XYZ file of C-alpha atoms in Angstrom:
443
model
C -94.187 103.877 70.139
C -94.592 100.307 71.444
C -97.486 97.817 71.415
C -98.022 94.510 73.164
C -97.426 91.479 70.896
C -99.384 88.115 70.552
C -96.983 86.249 72.901
C -96.654 88.900 75.616
C -93.504 90.649 74.258
C -93.388 94.234 73.116
C -93.233 95.142 69.463
C -92.498 98.544 68.017
C -94.750 100.497 65.715
C -93.512 103.694 64.090
C -95.492 106.423 62.500
C -94.394 108.119 59.322
C -91.130 110.032 59.955
C -90.247 108.001 63.080
C -88.278 105.212 61.332
C -84.701 104.989 62.793
C -81.885 106.257 60.609
C -79.995 102.943 60.769
C -83.002 101.071 59.543
C -83.494 103.548 56.738
C -79.872 103.173 55.792
C -80.163 99.393 55.763
C -83.287 99.560 53.579
C -81.538 101.968 51.219
C -78.495 99.712 51.029
C -80.740 96.685 50.508
C -82.540 98.390 47.651
C -79.250 99.189 46.031
C -78.074 95.547 46.282
C -81.380 93.962 45.114
C -83.242 96.112 42.615
C -87.023 95.458 42.299
C -88.193 92.840 39.821
C -89.442 94.075 36.463
C -91.633 91.002 35.534
C -94.231 91.288 38.326
C -97.779 91.144 36.944
C -99.701 94.327 37.599
C -102.729 94.302 39.890
C -104.978 95.446 37.048
C -104.038 92.420 34.985
C -104.591 90.107 37.949
C -108.033 91.599 38.533
C -109.035 90.854 34.926
C -107.638 87.340 35.201
C -109.536 86.792 38.473
C -112.783 88.073 36.954
C -112.360 85.815 33.921
C -111.553 82.711 35.947
C -114.427 83.129 38.403
C -116.929 84.035 35.680
C -115.926 80.959 33.688
C -116.316 78.795 36.782
C -119.839 80.088 37.377
C -120.730 79.647 33.686
C -119.502 76.024 33.722
C -121.609 75.184 36.777
C -124.694 76.796 35.257
C -124.157 74.817 32.054
C -123.813 71.594 34.059
C -127.044 72.389 35.911
C -128.873 72.805 32.594
C -127.422 69.548 31.263
C -128.503 67.708 34.416
C -132.033 69.140 34.392
C -132.533 68.227 30.718
C -130.934 64.797 31.059
C -128.588 65.594 28.165
C -125.755 63.633 29.757
C -127.561 60.400 28.876
C -126.968 61.082 25.190
C -123.280 60.279 25.611
C -123.336 56.502 26.031
C -120.933 53.615 25.629
C -121.069 49.920 26.333
C -120.592 48.537 29.832
C -117.415 46.719 28.826
C -115.649 50.093 28.447
C -116.982 51.557 31.681
C -113.828 50.971 33.755
C -111.365 52.617 31.382
C -113.701 55.487 30.495
C -114.404 56.167 34.157
C -110.665 56.237 34.938
C -109.871 58.612 32.065
C -112.708 61.003 32.931
C -111.759 61.044 36.630
C -108.061 61.595 35.878
C -108.702 64.389 33.374
C -111.240 66.242 35.491
C -109.104 65.925 38.631
C -106.051 67.280 36.802
C -107.938 70.188 35.270
C -109.696 70.943 38.546
C -106.436 70.908 40.508
C -104.638 73.232 38.082
C -107.659 75.540 37.844
C -108.047 75.665 41.629
C -104.336 76.399 42.116
C -104.532 79.252 39.619
C -107.594 80.673 41.365
C -105.866 80.542 44.752
C -102.678 82.126 43.402
C -104.453 85.076 41.775
C -106.789 85.688 44.707
C -104.005 85.313 47.275
C -101.757 87.776 45.405
C -104.521 90.373 45.122
C -105.436 89.952 48.796
C -101.827 90.309 49.932
C -101.239 93.426 47.867
C -104.413 94.993 49.182
C -103.453 94.102 52.755
C -100.050 95.790 52.372
C -101.628 98.993 51.097
C -104.049 99.229 54.018
C -103.257 101.184 57.191
C -103.187 98.340 59.732
C -100.890 96.684 62.242
C -98.155 94.256 61.332
C -100.033 91.562 63.276
C -103.054 92.001 61.006
C -100.879 91.830 57.901
C -99.127 88.739 59.252
C -102.386 86.946 60.140
C -103.976 87.655 56.774
C -100.922 86.549 54.836
C -100.479 83.409 56.951
C -104.147 82.446 56.570
C -103.682 82.266 52.785
C -101.004 79.581 53.198
C -103.673 76.869 53.175
C -106.970 75.764 54.629
C -105.233 74.400 57.727
C -103.484 77.713 58.430
C -106.762 79.551 57.844
C -108.464 77.401 60.499
C -105.630 77.931 63.004
C -105.453 81.720 62.586
C -109.223 82.007 62.637
C -109.129 80.286 66.035
C -106.358 82.633 67.235
C -108.589 85.623 66.500
C -110.566 84.665 69.611
C -107.674 85.505 71.934
C -106.093 88.410 70.005
C -108.149 90.106 67.312
C -105.640 90.911 64.577
C -107.473 90.744 61.237
C -110.695 88.799 61.724
C -112.261 89.844 58.406
C -109.129 89.048 56.415
C -108.611 85.649 58.039
C -112.329 84.768 57.732
C -112.296 85.708 54.039
C -109.285 83.472 53.443
C -110.960 80.602 55.352
C -114.218 80.853 53.370
C -112.494 81.107 50.001
C -110.079 78.236 50.630
C -112.927 76.132 52.025
C -114.888 76.640 48.814
C -111.834 75.728 46.761
C -111.503 72.520 48.811
C -115.159 71.643 48.190
C -114.714 72.397 44.482
C -111.660 70.156 44.349
C -113.671 67.286 45.867
C -116.818 67.761 43.787
C -115.167 68.291 40.390
C -114.631 64.560 39.629
C -118.211 63.815 40.690
C -119.611 66.394 38.263
C -118.164 64.407 35.370
C -118.498 60.906 36.776
C -119.732 57.918 34.766
C -123.059 56.412 35.798
C -124.982 53.444 34.451
C -128.613 53.844 33.421
C -131.231 51.949 31.480
C -131.480 53.019 27.886
C -135.014 51.809 27.151
C -136.285 51.291 23.649
C -139.875 50.174 23.044
C -140.279 47.051 20.914
C -143.287 44.889 20.011
C -143.245 41.348 21.391
C -145.357 38.325 20.559
C -147.961 37.096 23.049
C -150.292 34.140 23.397
C -154.024 34.637 23.868
C -155.294 33.098 27.074
C -159.004 32.603 26.392
C -160.001 28.902 26.636
C -160.074 27.120 23.319
C -163.420 26.119 21.875
C -164.175 24.259 18.626
C -165.832 27.178 16.855
C -165.371 25.489 13.503
C -168.047 23.003 14.505
C -171.739 23.711 14.305
C -172.550 25.437 17.655
C -176.047 23.934 17.668
C -174.604 20.404 17.801
C -172.093 21.046 20.580
C -172.946 19.847 24.062
C -171.850 23.047 25.704
C -172.901 22.024 29.199
C -170.801 18.863 28.991
C -167.852 20.963 27.796
C -168.214 23.229 30.828
C -168.422 20.278 33.188
C -165.202 18.749 31.858
C -163.381 22.111 31.888
C -164.045 22.934 35.532
C -162.411 19.747 36.828
C -159.082 21.622 36.771
C -160.392 24.577 38.774
C -159.018 23.543 42.217
C -155.470 23.121 40.880
C -155.668 26.410 38.974
C -156.800 28.272 42.096
C -154.150 26.652 44.298
C -151.351 27.387 41.822
C -150.561 31.044 42.563
C -147.881 31.111 39.844
C -150.322 30.245 37.069
C -149.114 32.442 34.223
C -151.820 34.342 32.379
C -154.110 34.567 35.412
C -153.867 36.911 38.385
C -156.831 37.010 40.745
C -159.708 38.098 38.509
C -157.512 39.282 35.643
C -156.773 37.285 32.502
C -153.730 38.588 30.611
C -151.713 37.580 27.549
C -148.687 35.327 28.034
C -145.386 36.724 26.792
C -143.431 34.478 24.470
C -139.733 33.778 25.090
C -137.982 36.637 23.287
C -134.925 37.387 25.453
C -136.127 40.952 26.015
C -135.041 42.880 29.128
C -137.198 45.395 30.945
C -140.866 45.997 31.644
C -143.522 44.771 29.233
C -147.070 46.112 28.933
C -149.650 43.460 28.100
C -153.325 43.641 27.306
C -155.571 42.134 29.952
C -159.235 41.777 30.844
C -160.556 42.012 34.363
C -163.634 39.992 35.262
C -165.264 42.195 37.862
C -167.972 40.386 39.812
C -170.391 42.582 41.772
C -172.944 41.093 44.145
C -176.018 42.511 45.854
C -179.201 41.354 47.537
C -182.621 41.049 45.860
C -185.120 43.791 46.594
C -188.043 41.328 46.551
C -188.012 37.687 47.700
C -190.853 35.247 48.143
C -190.918 31.557 48.968
C -193.767 29.117 49.585
C -193.827 26.240 52.091
C -192.534 22.950 50.749
C -195.049 20.141 50.401
C -193.627 16.611 50.375
C -190.513 17.676 48.476
C -186.876 18.522 49.141
C -186.902 21.416 46.676
C -187.483 24.984 47.841
C -188.764 27.470 45.243
C -187.921 31.185 45.426
C -189.411 34.080 43.450
C -187.115 37.048 42.911
C -188.448 40.437 41.843
C -191.840 38.765 41.115
C -190.568 37.410 37.815
C -187.700 34.947 38.250
C -188.287 31.498 39.691
C -185.367 29.670 41.261
C -185.048 26.515 43.315
C -182.509 24.746 45.496
C -182.237 21.323 47.090
C -182.304 20.524 50.750
C -178.883 21.280 52.188
C -176.822 21.353 55.371
C -175.267 24.167 57.448
C -172.254 26.191 56.247
C -172.952 25.774 52.531
C -172.846 28.295 49.687
C -174.224 26.994 46.397
C -176.071 28.258 43.292
C -179.817 28.364 42.786
C -181.212 26.685 39.695
C -183.265 28.968 37.384
C -186.608 27.475 36.412
C -187.729 29.889 33.665
C -184.621 30.260 31.507
C -181.002 31.113 32.232
C -180.120 34.707 32.974
C -176.896 36.691 32.645
C -176.613 36.826 36.430
C -175.667 34.231 39.017
C -177.900 33.652 42.059
C -176.453 31.965 45.147
C -177.822 30.940 48.509
C -175.916 30.707 51.778
C -177.004 28.878 54.894
C -174.875 31.235 56.999
C -175.114 35.054 56.938
C -172.466 36.723 54.777
C -171.483 40.009 56.428
C -169.808 43.045 54.867
C -167.014 45.236 56.219
C -169.357 46.710 58.834
C -170.425 43.211 60.044
C -173.966 43.641 58.708
C -176.025 41.594 56.256
C -179.311 42.093 54.375
C -182.613 40.442 55.212
C -182.660 36.647 55.249
C -185.220 34.408 53.548
C -187.237 32.142 55.843
C -187.324 28.471 54.869
C -190.605 26.736 55.812
C -190.369 24.105 57.055
C -186.662 24.103 58.002
C -184.448 22.039 55.730
C -182.640 19.064 57.171
C -184.220 19.907 60.506
C -181.891 22.907 61.166
C -181.803 25.265 58.152
C -184.574 27.757 58.846
C -183.269 30.649 56.752
C -180.907 31.378 53.862
C -179.311 34.477 52.410
C -179.857 35.140 48.696
C -177.065 36.814 46.709
C -177.280 37.998 43.096
C -174.093 38.602 41.119
C -173.319 40.020 37.689
C -170.135 40.290 35.671
C -168.484 43.339 34.096
C -165.540 43.123 31.707
C -162.882 45.760 32.497
C -160.080 46.474 29.972
C -156.775 46.432 31.865
C -153.045 46.749 31.314
C -150.528 44.479 33.030
C -146.880 45.501 33.496
C -144.448 42.678 34.184
C -140.730 41.976 34.005
C -139.795 40.284 30.736
C -137.319 37.915 32.405
C -138.819 37.060 35.797
C -142.451 37.329 34.587
C -143.302 39.016 37.892
C -146.213 41.446 37.638
C -145.547 44.916 39.068
C -148.816 46.742 38.336
C -152.309 46.061 37.049
C -154.292 49.108 35.955
C -157.033 49.783 36.710
C -157.148 47.675 39.849
C -160.506 45.926 40.353
C -159.727 44.262 43.653
C -162.142 45.086 46.455
C -160.680 45.483 49.947
C -163.903 46.772 51.555
C -167.563 46.072 50.925
C -171.028 47.237 51.891
C -174.173 45.319 51.064
C -176.413 47.113 48.574
C -179.378 46.117 46.383
C -178.651 44.208 43.184
C -178.096 46.667 40.318
C -177.050 44.452 37.414
C -178.940 43.013 34.419
C -182.450 41.773 35.117
C -183.474 40.322 31.760
C -183.805 36.678 30.814
C -181.400 35.776 28.012
C -181.163 32.858 25.661
C -177.677 31.412 25.905
C -176.996 30.226 22.360
C -173.433 29.817 21.005
C -174.604 30.863 17.545
C -175.889 34.232 18.830
C -173.123 35.482 21.121
C -173.544 39.252 21.392
C -170.017 40.065 22.572
C -168.223 37.705 20.221
C -167.311 35.008 22.750
C -169.925 32.642 24.045
C -167.695 31.350 26.832
C -167.649 34.831 28.366
C -171.297 35.597 27.694
C -172.428 32.344 29.311
C -170.358 32.947 32.427
C -173.315 32.223 34.733
C -173.452 28.623 33.399
C -169.956 27.741 34.524
C -170.893 27.536 38.180
C -174.134 25.488 37.924
C -172.615 23.124 35.330
C -169.507 22.311 37.340
C -169.113 18.568 38.084
C -170.024 17.085 41.475
C -167.526 16.339 44.207
C -167.624 13.531 46.773
C -168.904 15.829 49.559
C -172.639 15.291 50.160
C -174.980 18.246 50.021
C -176.960 16.673 52.861
C -175.804 14.055 55.367
C -175.662 10.564 53.889
C -177.677 9.118 56.760
C -180.585 11.440 56.025
C -183.830 10.093 54.634
C -183.827 12.780 51.980
C -182.333 12.332 48.531
C -178.553 12.597 48.627
C -176.918 15.310 46.493
C -173.283 16.368 46.247
C -171.531 19.699 46.380
C -169.945 20.687 43.090
C -166.256 21.370 42.474
C -166.935 25.119 42.461
C -168.913 24.837 45.721
C -165.781 23.484 47.377
C -163.717 26.436 46.079
C -166.255 28.971 47.367
C -166.772 27.317 50.729
């Protein structure tokens, strides 16, 4: 019987018993001239070899996945100076082993597939397509495309294409599975730091020290410290230890203290009309008496306590200070208006909270990456003052927290030295005062 071939010609297909006598004679003569080989590996042996090779391949990949998930590969380390030669050796060895292993896999699988194809009852075209597809990934692609026009052995060709494609991917990925990568091998060490609290002559008798004069001299450097954004040891409201030069590489965790300042408005305010004086007196919460001098517009300055210093700082502003919602608390009327134009002021009370922090910076560049916890405020809403309300005696010999400079924080602002900017216009008939150095920083 005849069948139509792939290129339009006729090919012959014979059933069992229909083979021509001449052909049978030729086959018989051929078998007599070339006896079958005796060293062909049996199919059973090839199946066991195939099972062993594929099982080992799966086991190796599972082991590599476990090593990667546990990070065990980082235990095999060597210096960077040997990276080039080690990388070359590992790539060469893995590529060689992968190539030989892949070739063996293809040979065993191709042999088993061919033998199975010959034992199946199918056309010669199907046998030819399946065998040709196993010649390589390129042949598999071509014969898979030819199955669109003439369907010979679609399943056989597709199987060869998928298997050879996986072998190709395995051949490419094998060197990457054993590649050499650089990583940081961190080891914690203890480094020396310098404490950044201002020095103070504690060895002297604190009762004989003019503390207010010390504060006045210290705050002369405030404008330069604020303008210098690279001032080491200070970041915004955080004071942290300075790292000594040690040659260390990597991140360093330093102890730090955050000075968190929280401000609110007084719940009770009372002022009385001025009588032949430039000083305005203000009662806060019916117990604290403060005063401030006649001033000019657009000024923020501290009030002076009249009945003992407190552990809070009280400021006045001649312009409303609004929060994130553009609102402000009630203003205090000034009677009569100061300097002819200041008819009201806003009173602000602030208190300080010390927050333990941790600073992480690079040991070489000294650049800070994180500060935890972060005390910066990006939004605000005015609320009543909720800090300390007691009057305290600021005495260096009786510092409750161990450092009088921190405990007396509210003195730093009022005791700052004067600037050359007048508090009121110089041509005014009133007594001329000057804004302090800290007033200039705030305004």
